Amino acid sequence: DAMVIQNPRYQVTQFGKPVTLSCSQTLNHNVMYWYQQKSSQAPKLLFHYYDKDFNNEADTPDNFQSRRPNTSFCFLDIRSPGLGDAAMYLCATSSRLAGHEQYFGPGTRLTVT
Amino acid sequence: GENVEQHPSTLSVQEGDSAVIKCTYSDSASNYFPWYKQELGKRPQLIIDIRSNVGEKKDQRIAVTLNKTAKHFSLHITETQPEDSAVYFCAASQEGSARQLTFGSGTQLTVLP
């Protein structure tokens, strides 16, 4: 089944220790998004890739970076995680041909100790 | 930018009753309005969407209405069941745009057996 996959599902990292979250998709969608969702809040868009073009939201902290080496994979790098970065991180994909309906992955729950 | 307000934040209904969740948006250029259901610890899943050339859309027990003039749209769930219990998010976007999916703050729906 075509899908959006996120690994790991649960990640524990130490304060200030860099961490990378990964997302892959078999939908062949040209757009990939990273959202941060804190408890009882709506998903908040961090950035997205339209094909190879990176689009950062204005209020996304510099601590968050992203890489998209190919169509299928996208990575979220948190350079120096703080306690406030503990959240669920959701990857989503969309396709222009499908009107950009967004398909979400299962998320990675990040804990910062 | 777009601003989406969602009400109520929590909603409890008896099984079999109807539930209504309302959202307003600010940007008259928005023309695509999806609704997502998110169960605890799971990914948001698209349950229904509506485009601005349509006033109402129905899918079995779920319906969405859109009033472009007033800039509000609503989700209606009839004959609610315990498995409808979840957080529901509305969102607004310009169809075809890869970035502008602005979420409402979410409604925790609880269906009491």
PDB file of C-alpha atoms in Angstrom:
ATOM      1  CA  ASP A   1       0.000   0.000   0.000  1.00  0.00           C
ATOM      2  CA  ALA A   2       1.201   3.466  -0.826  1.00  0.00           C
ATOM      3  CA  MET A   3       1.914   5.311   2.348  1.00  0.00           C
ATOM      4  CA  VAL A   4       3.907   7.791   4.400  1.00  0.00           C
ATOM      5  CA  ILE A   5       6.339   6.157   6.815  1.00  0.00           C
ATOM      6  CA  GLN A   6       8.109   7.770   9.737  1.00  0.00           C
ATOM      7  CA  ASN A   7      10.991   6.354  11.707  1.00  0.00           C
ATOM      8  CA  PRO A   8      11.429   6.008  14.528  1.00  0.00           C
ATOM      9  CA  ARG A   9       7.951   6.221  16.023  1.00  0.00           C
ATOM     10  CA  TYR A  10       9.412   7.189  19.385  1.00  0.00           C
ATOM     11  CA  GLN A  11      12.684   9.011  19.890  1.00  0.00           C
ATOM     12  CA  VAL A  12      14.345  10.010  23.129  1.00  0.00           C
ATOM     13  CA  THR A  13      17.225  12.444  23.013  1.00  0.00           C
ATOM     14  CA  GLN A  14      19.173  14.431  25.525  1.00  0.00           C
ATOM     15  CA  PHE A  15      19.049  18.170  25.887  1.00  0.00           C
ATOM     16  CA  GLY A  16      21.374  19.653  23.278  1.00  0.00           C
ATOM     17  CA  LYS A  17      22.115  16.367  21.514  1.00  0.00           C
ATOM     18  CA  PRO A  18      21.391  16.517  17.773  1.00  0.00           C
ATOM     19  CA  VAL A  19      18.646  14.254  16.536  1.00  0.00           C
ATOM     20  CA  THR A  20      17.336  13.324  13.091  1.00  0.00           C
ATOM     21  CA  LEU A  21      13.842  12.152  12.271  1.00  0.00           C
ATOM     22  CA  SER A  22      13.093  10.499   8.965  1.00  0.00           C
ATOM     23  CA  CYS A  23      10.148  10.307   6.624  1.00  0.00           C
ATOM     24  CA  SER A  24       9.692   8.258   3.492  1.00  0.00           C
ATOM     25  CA  GLN A  25       6.828   7.950   1.072  1.00  0.00           C
ATOM     26  CA  THR A  26       5.722   5.573  -1.623  1.00  0.00           C
ATOM     27  CA  LEU A  27       3.099   7.926  -3.034  1.00  0.00           C
ATOM     28  CA  ASN A  28       5.535   9.633  -5.407  1.00  0.00           C
ATOM     29  CA  HIS A  29       4.243  12.984  -4.189  1.00  0.00           C
ATOM     30  CA  ASN A  30       6.309  16.002  -5.085  1.00  0.00           C
ATOM     31  CA  VAL A  31       5.658  17.948  -1.884  1.00  0.00           C
ATOM     32  CA  MET A  32       6.737  16.914   1.605  1.00  0.00           C
ATOM     33  CA  TYR A  33       5.959  18.773   4.821  1.00  0.00           C
ATOM     34  CA  TRP A  34       7.131  18.716   8.408  1.00  0.00           C
ATOM     35  CA  TYR A  35       4.730  19.697  11.178  1.00  0.00           C
ATOM     36  CA  GLN A  36       5.261  20.024  14.911  1.00  0.00           C
ATOM     37  CA  GLN A  37       2.300  19.126  17.080  1.00  0.00           C
ATOM     38  CA  LYS A  38       2.362  19.722  20.805  1.00  0.00           C
ATOM     39  CA  SER A  39      -0.139  18.204  23.153  1.00  0.00           C
ATOM     40  CA  SER A  40      -3.719  19.378  22.614  1.00  0.00           C
ATOM     41  CA  GLN A  41      -2.663  21.741  19.827  1.00  0.00           C
ATOM     42  CA  ALA A  42      -3.068  21.860  16.079  1.00  0.00           C
ATOM     43  CA  PRO A  43      -0.203  20.806  13.830  1.00  0.00           C
ATOM     44  CA  LYS A  44       2.134  23.702  13.120  1.00  0.00           C
ATOM     45  CA  LEU A  45       3.929  23.781   9.790  1.00  0.00           C
ATOM     46  CA  LEU A  46       7.714  24.044  10.127  1.00  0.00           C
ATOM     47  CA  PHE A  47       8.696  23.884   6.453  1.00  0.00           C
ATOM     48  CA  HIS A  48       8.012  22.059   3.240  1.00  0.00           C
ATOM     49  CA  TYR A  49       9.781  20.947   0.089  1.00  0.00           C
ATOM     50  CA  TYR A  50       8.131  21.566  -3.254  1.00  0.00           C
ATOM     51  CA  ASP A  51      10.173  19.194  -5.360  1.00  0.00           C
ATOM     52  CA  LYS A  52      13.697  20.273  -4.431  1.00  0.00           C
ATOM     53  CA  ASP A  53      12.735  23.776  -3.373  1.00  0.00           C
ATOM     54  CA  PHE A  54      12.899  24.319   0.373  1.00  0.00           C
ATOM     55  CA  ASN A  55      10.292  26.624   1.926  1.00  0.00           C
ATOM     56  CA  ASN A  56      10.787  27.652   5.526  1.00  0.00           C
ATOM     57  CA  GLU A  57       8.018  29.147   7.655  1.00  0.00           C
ATOM     58  CA  ALA A  58       8.968  32.556   8.997  1.00  0.00           C
ATOM     59  CA  ASP A  59       8.637  31.540  12.634  1.00  0.00           C
ATOM     60  CA  THR A  60      10.463  28.212  12.417  1.00  0.00           C
ATOM     61  CA  PRO A  61      13.498  28.361  14.719  1.00  0.00           C
ATOM     62  CA  ASP A  62      16.957  28.035  13.170  1.00  0.00           C
ATOM     63  CA  ASN A  63      17.421  24.978  15.375  1.00  0.00           C
ATOM     64  CA  PHE A  64      15.280  23.052  12.888  1.00  0.00           C
ATOM     65  CA  GLN A  65      16.709  22.046   9.530  1.00  0.00           C
ATOM     66  CA  SER A  66      15.569  19.711   6.800  1.00  0.00           C
ATOM     67  CA  ARG A  67      17.040  17.664   3.981  1.00  0.00           C
ATOM     68  CA  ARG A  68      15.415  15.991   1.034  1.00  0.00           C
ATOM     69  CA  PRO A  69      17.962  13.858  -0.795  1.00  0.00           C
ATOM     70  CA  ASN A  70      15.406  12.440  -3.224  1.00  0.00           C
ATOM     71  CA  THR A  71      11.680  12.366  -3.926  1.00  0.00           C
ATOM     72  CA  SER A  72      10.982   9.592  -1.450  1.00  0.00           C
ATOM     73  CA  PHE A  73      12.874  10.726   1.634  1.00  0.00           C
ATOM     74  CA  CYS A  74      12.873  13.794   3.834  1.00  0.00           C
ATOM     75  CA  PHE A  75      14.705  14.359   7.106  1.00  0.00           C
ATOM     76  CA  LEU A  76      14.129  16.701  10.020  1.00  0.00           C
ATOM     77  CA  ASP A  77      17.289  17.656  11.892  1.00  0.00           C
ATOM     78  CA  ILE A  78      17.080  19.289  15.298  1.00  0.00           C
ATOM     79  CA  ARG A  79      20.538  20.650  15.974  1.00  0.00           C
ATOM     80  CA  SER A  80      20.287  21.319  19.697  1.00  0.00           C
ATOM     81  CA  PRO A  81      17.009  20.045  21.122  1.00  0.00           C
ATOM     82  CA  GLY A  82      15.566  21.907  24.043  1.00  0.00           C
ATOM     83  CA  LEU A  83      12.881  20.769  26.451  1.00  0.00           C
ATOM     84  CA  GLY A  84      10.400  22.879  24.510  1.00  0.00           C
ATOM     85  CA  ASP A  85      11.022  20.829  21.372  1.00  0.00           C
ATOM     86  CA  ALA A  86       9.400  17.768  22.862  1.00  0.00           C
ATOM     87  CA  ALA A  87       6.426  17.121  20.611  1.00  0.00           C
ATOM     88  CA  MET A  88       4.951  14.887  17.949  1.00  0.00           C
ATOM     89  CA  TYR A  89       6.560  15.515  14.579  1.00  0.00           C
ATOM     90  CA  LEU A  90       4.350  14.765  11.626  1.00  0.00           C
ATOM     91  CA  CYS A  91       5.464  14.328   8.059  1.00  0.00           C
ATOM     92  CA  ALA A  92       2.944  14.826   5.287  1.00  0.00           C
ATOM     93  CA  THR A  93       2.988  14.636   1.523  1.00  0.00           C
ATOM     94  CA  SER A  94       0.899  16.040  -1.260  1.00  0.00           C
ATOM     95  CA  SER A  95       0.780  16.188  -4.997  1.00  0.00           C
ATOM     96  CA  ARG A  96      -0.204  19.006  -7.292  1.00  0.00           C
ATOM     97  CA  LEU A  97      -2.013  16.499  -9.453  1.00  0.00           C
ATOM     98  CA  ALA A  98      -4.182  15.528  -6.480  1.00  0.00           C
ATOM     99  CA  GLY A  99      -4.971  19.090  -5.529  1.00  0.00           C
ATOM    100  CA  HIS A 100      -2.464  19.011  -2.705  1.00  0.00           C
ATOM    101  CA  GLU A 101      -4.599  16.914  -0.382  1.00  0.00           C
ATOM    102  CA  GLN A 102      -2.164  16.168   2.436  1.00  0.00           C
ATOM    103  CA  TYR A 103      -1.457  12.635   3.601  1.00  0.00           C
ATOM    104  CA  PHE A 104       0.073  12.350   7.047  1.00  0.00           C
ATOM    105  CA  GLY A 105       2.523   9.854   8.402  1.00  0.00           C
ATOM    106  CA  PRO A 106       2.032   8.275  11.855  1.00  0.00           C
ATOM    107  CA  GLY A 107       4.384  10.756  13.485  1.00  0.00           C
ATOM    108  CA  THR A 108       7.472  10.529  15.663  1.00  0.00           C
ATOM    109  CA  ARG A 109       7.043  11.292  19.344  1.00  0.00           C
ATOM    110  CA  LEU A 110      10.163  13.128  20.487  1.00  0.00           C
ATOM    111  CA  THR A 111      11.088  13.224  24.158  1.00  0.00           C
ATOM    112  CA  VAL A 112      13.916  15.474  25.373  1.00  0.00           C
ATOM    113  CA  THR A 113      15.507  14.565  28.677  1.00  0.00           C
TER     114      THR A 113
ATOM    115  CA  GLY B   1      -2.020  35.363   6.494  1.00  0.00           C
ATOM    116  CA  GLU B   2      -4.941  33.061   7.055  1.00  0.00           C
ATOM    117  CA  ASN B   3      -6.448  32.657  10.521  1.00  0.00           C
ATOM    118  CA  VAL B   4      -8.843  29.825  11.326  1.00  0.00           C
ATOM    119  CA  GLU B   5     -10.913  29.794  14.488  1.00  0.00           C
ATOM    120  CA  GLN B   6     -12.663  26.636  15.635  1.00  0.00           C
ATOM    121  CA  HIS B   7     -15.417  26.113  18.198  1.00  0.00           C
ATOM    122  CA  PRO B   8     -16.125  24.478  20.514  1.00  0.00           C
ATOM    123  CA  SER B   9     -12.834  23.217  21.916  1.00  0.00           C
ATOM    124  CA  THR B  10     -14.609  20.302  23.602  1.00  0.00           C
ATOM    125  CA  LEU B  11     -17.930  18.666  22.789  1.00  0.00           C
ATOM    126  CA  SER B  12     -19.692  15.806  24.497  1.00  0.00           C
ATOM    127  CA  VAL B  13     -22.736  14.157  22.979  1.00  0.00           C
ATOM    128  CA  GLN B  14     -24.791  11.076  23.694  1.00  0.00           C
ATOM    129  CA  GLU B  15     -24.432   8.190  21.309  1.00  0.00           C
ATOM    130  CA  GLY B  16     -26.906   8.605  18.483  1.00  0.00           C
ATOM    131  CA  ASP B  17     -27.090  12.378  18.789  1.00  0.00           C
ATOM    132  CA  SER B  18     -25.648  14.820  16.275  1.00  0.00           C
ATOM    133  CA  ALA B  19     -22.468  16.835  16.689  1.00  0.00           C
ATOM    134  CA  VAL B  20     -21.657  20.143  15.026  1.00  0.00           C
ATOM    135  CA  ILE B  21     -18.252  21.819  14.913  1.00  0.00           C
ATOM    136  CA  LYS B  22     -17.854  25.301  13.473  1.00  0.00           C
ATOM    137  CA  CYS B  23     -14.919  27.142  11.938  1.00  0.00           C
ATOM    138  CA  THR B  24     -14.385  30.618  10.588  1.00  0.00           C
ATOM    139  CA  TYR B  25     -11.606  31.794   8.325  1.00  0.00           C
ATOM    140  CA  SER B  26     -10.237  35.199   7.505  1.00  0.00           C
ATOM    141  CA  ASP B  27      -8.710  35.017   4.031  1.00  0.00           C
ATOM    142  CA  SER B  28     -11.294  35.323   1.278  1.00  0.00           C
ATOM    143  CA  ALA B  29      -8.774  33.739  -1.114  1.00  0.00           C
ATOM    144  CA  SER B  30      -9.071  30.399   0.698  1.00  0.00           C
ATOM    145  CA  ASN B  31     -11.074  27.963  -1.362  1.00  0.00           C
ATOM    146  CA  TYR B  32     -10.345  24.515   0.030  1.00  0.00           C
ATOM    147  CA  PHE B  33     -11.523  23.373   3.461  1.00  0.00           C
ATOM    148  CA  PRO B  34     -10.555  19.922   4.719  1.00  0.00           C
ATOM    149  CA  TRP B  35     -11.530  18.302   8.001  1.00  0.00           C
ATOM    150  CA  TYR B  36      -9.159  15.937   9.772  1.00  0.00           C
ATOM    151  CA  LYS B  37      -9.889  13.402  12.497  1.00  0.00           C
ATOM    152  CA  GLN B  38      -7.080  12.555  14.884  1.00  0.00           C
ATOM    153  CA  GLU B  39      -7.411   9.747  17.384  1.00  0.00           C
ATOM    154  CA  LEU B  40      -5.143   9.772  20.401  1.00  0.00           C
ATOM    155  CA  GLY B  41      -1.540   9.119  19.389  1.00  0.00           C
ATOM    156  CA  LYS B  42      -2.421   8.653  15.725  1.00  0.00           C
ATOM    157  CA  ARG B  43      -2.026  10.603  12.529  1.00  0.00           C
ATOM    158  CA  PRO B  44      -4.554  13.165  11.339  1.00  0.00           C
ATOM    159  CA  GLN B  45      -6.769  11.580   8.703  1.00  0.00           C
ATOM    160  CA  LEU B  46      -8.797  13.451   6.146  1.00  0.00           C
ATOM    161  CA  ILE B  47     -12.485  12.641   6.611  1.00  0.00           C
ATOM    162  CA  ILE B  48     -14.153  15.109   4.287  1.00  0.00           C
ATOM    163  CA  ASP B  49     -13.344  18.283   2.410  1.00  0.00           C
ATOM    164  CA  ILE B  50     -15.211  20.978   0.534  1.00  0.00           C
ATOM    165  CA  ARG B  51     -14.263  23.428  -2.150  1.00  0.00           C
ATOM    166  CA  SER B  52     -15.614  26.912  -2.449  1.00  0.00           C
ATOM    167  CA  ASN B  53     -17.715  26.170  -5.507  1.00  0.00           C
ATOM    168  CA  VAL B  54     -19.885  23.874  -3.390  1.00  0.00           C
ATOM    169  CA  GLY B  55     -22.133  24.813  -0.472  1.00  0.00           C
ATOM    170  CA  GLU B  56     -22.585  21.392   1.070  1.00  0.00           C
ATOM    171  CA  LYS B  57     -21.051  17.951   0.800  1.00  0.00           C
ATOM    172  CA  LYS B  58     -22.175  14.740   2.454  1.00  0.00           C
ATOM    173  CA  ASP B  59     -20.536  11.372   2.987  1.00  0.00           C
ATOM    174  CA  GLN B  60     -22.728   8.918   4.902  1.00  0.00           C
ATOM    175  CA  ARG B  61     -23.011  10.289   8.471  1.00  0.00           C
ATOM    176  CA  ILE B  62     -20.664  13.209   7.868  1.00  0.00           C
ATOM    177  CA  ALA B  63     -21.522  16.459   6.132  1.00  0.00           C
ATOM    178  CA  VAL B  64     -19.778  19.776   5.707  1.00  0.00           C
ATOM    179  CA  THR B  65     -21.392  23.102   4.879  1.00  0.00           C
ATOM    180  CA  LEU B  66     -19.695  26.242   3.630  1.00  0.00           C
ATOM    181  CA  ASN B  67     -20.891  29.827   3.708  1.00  0.00           C
ATOM    182  CA  LYS B  68     -18.418  31.835   1.623  1.00  0.00           C
ATOM    183  CA  THR B  69     -20.069  35.151   2.340  1.00  0.00           C
ATOM    184  CA  ALA B  70     -19.798  34.729   6.085  1.00  0.00           C
ATOM    185  CA  LYS B  71     -16.481  32.863   5.806  1.00  0.00           C
ATOM    186  CA  HIS B  72     -17.521  29.948   7.917  1.00  0.00           C
ATOM    187  CA  PHE B  73     -17.827  26.233   7.474  1.00  0.00           C
ATOM    188  CA  SER B  74     -19.156  23.495   9.696  1.00  0.00           C
ATOM    189  CA  LEU B  75     -18.809  19.764  10.222  1.00  0.00           C
ATOM    190  CA  HIS B  76     -21.940  17.798  11.011  1.00  0.00           C
ATOM    191  CA  ILE B  77     -21.826  14.242  12.310  1.00  0.00           C
ATOM    192  CA  THR B  78     -25.163  12.467  12.649  1.00  0.00           C
ATOM    193  CA  GLU B  79     -25.979   9.300  14.592  1.00  0.00           C
ATOM    194  CA  THR B  80     -22.734   9.574  16.505  1.00  0.00           C
ATOM    195  CA  GLN B  81     -20.966   6.428  17.654  1.00  0.00           C
ATOM    196  CA  PRO B  82     -18.288   5.922  20.334  1.00  0.00           C
ATOM    197  CA  GLU B  83     -15.677   5.423  17.608  1.00  0.00           C
ATOM    198  CA  ASP B  84     -16.329   8.992  16.465  1.00  0.00           C
ATOM    199  CA  SER B  85     -14.602  10.157  19.648  1.00  0.00           C
ATOM    200  CA  ALA B  86     -11.422  11.977  18.579  1.00  0.00           C
ATOM    201  CA  VAL B  87      -9.988  15.427  17.998  1.00  0.00           C
ATOM    202  CA  TYR B  88     -11.314  17.072  14.860  1.00  0.00           C
ATOM    203  CA  PHE B  89      -9.375  19.802  13.073  1.00  0.00           C
ATOM    204  CA  CYS B  90     -10.686  22.094  10.397  1.00  0.00           C
ATOM    205  CA  ALA B  91      -8.305  23.749   7.989  1.00  0.00           C
ATOM    206  CA  ALA B  92      -8.307  26.296   5.215  1.00  0.00           C
ATOM    207  CA  SER B  93      -6.155  26.488   2.151  1.00  0.00           C
ATOM    208  CA  GLN B  94      -5.905  27.865  -1.322  1.00  0.00           C
ATOM    209  CA  GLU B  95      -6.390  24.835  -3.532  1.00  0.00           C
ATOM    210  CA  GLY B  96      -3.291  24.077  -5.499  1.00  0.00           C
ATOM    211  CA  SER B  97      -1.091  25.853  -3.012  1.00  0.00           C
ATOM    212  CA  ALA B  98       1.504  23.615  -1.449  1.00  0.00           C
ATOM    213  CA  ARG B  99       1.890  25.536   1.773  1.00  0.00           C
ATOM    214  CA  GLN B 100      -1.184  27.260   3.013  1.00  0.00           C
ATOM    215  CA  LEU B 101      -2.975  24.637   5.093  1.00  0.00           C
ATOM    216  CA  THR B 102      -3.919  26.593   8.202  1.00  0.00           C
ATOM    217  CA  PHE B 103      -5.449  24.498  10.962  1.00  0.00           C
ATOM    218  CA  GLY B 104      -8.038  25.426  13.521  1.00  0.00           C
ATOM    219  CA  SER B 105      -7.249  24.723  17.162  1.00  0.00           C
ATOM    220  CA  GLY B 106      -9.164  21.457  17.272  1.00  0.00           C
ATOM    221  CA  THR B 107     -12.299  20.077  18.933  1.00  0.00           C
ATOM    222  CA  GLN B 108     -12.187  17.137  21.308  1.00  0.00           C
ATOM    223  CA  LEU B 109     -15.377  15.195  20.591  1.00  0.00           C
ATOM    224  CA  THR B 110     -16.488  12.637  23.128  1.00  0.00           C
ATOM    225  CA  VAL B 111     -19.410  10.360  22.319  1.00  0.00           C
ATOM    226  CA  LEU B 112     -20.894   8.951  25.497  1.00  0.00           C
ATOM    227  CA  PRO B 113     -22.349   5.431  25.262  1.00  0.00           C
TER     228      PRO B 113
END
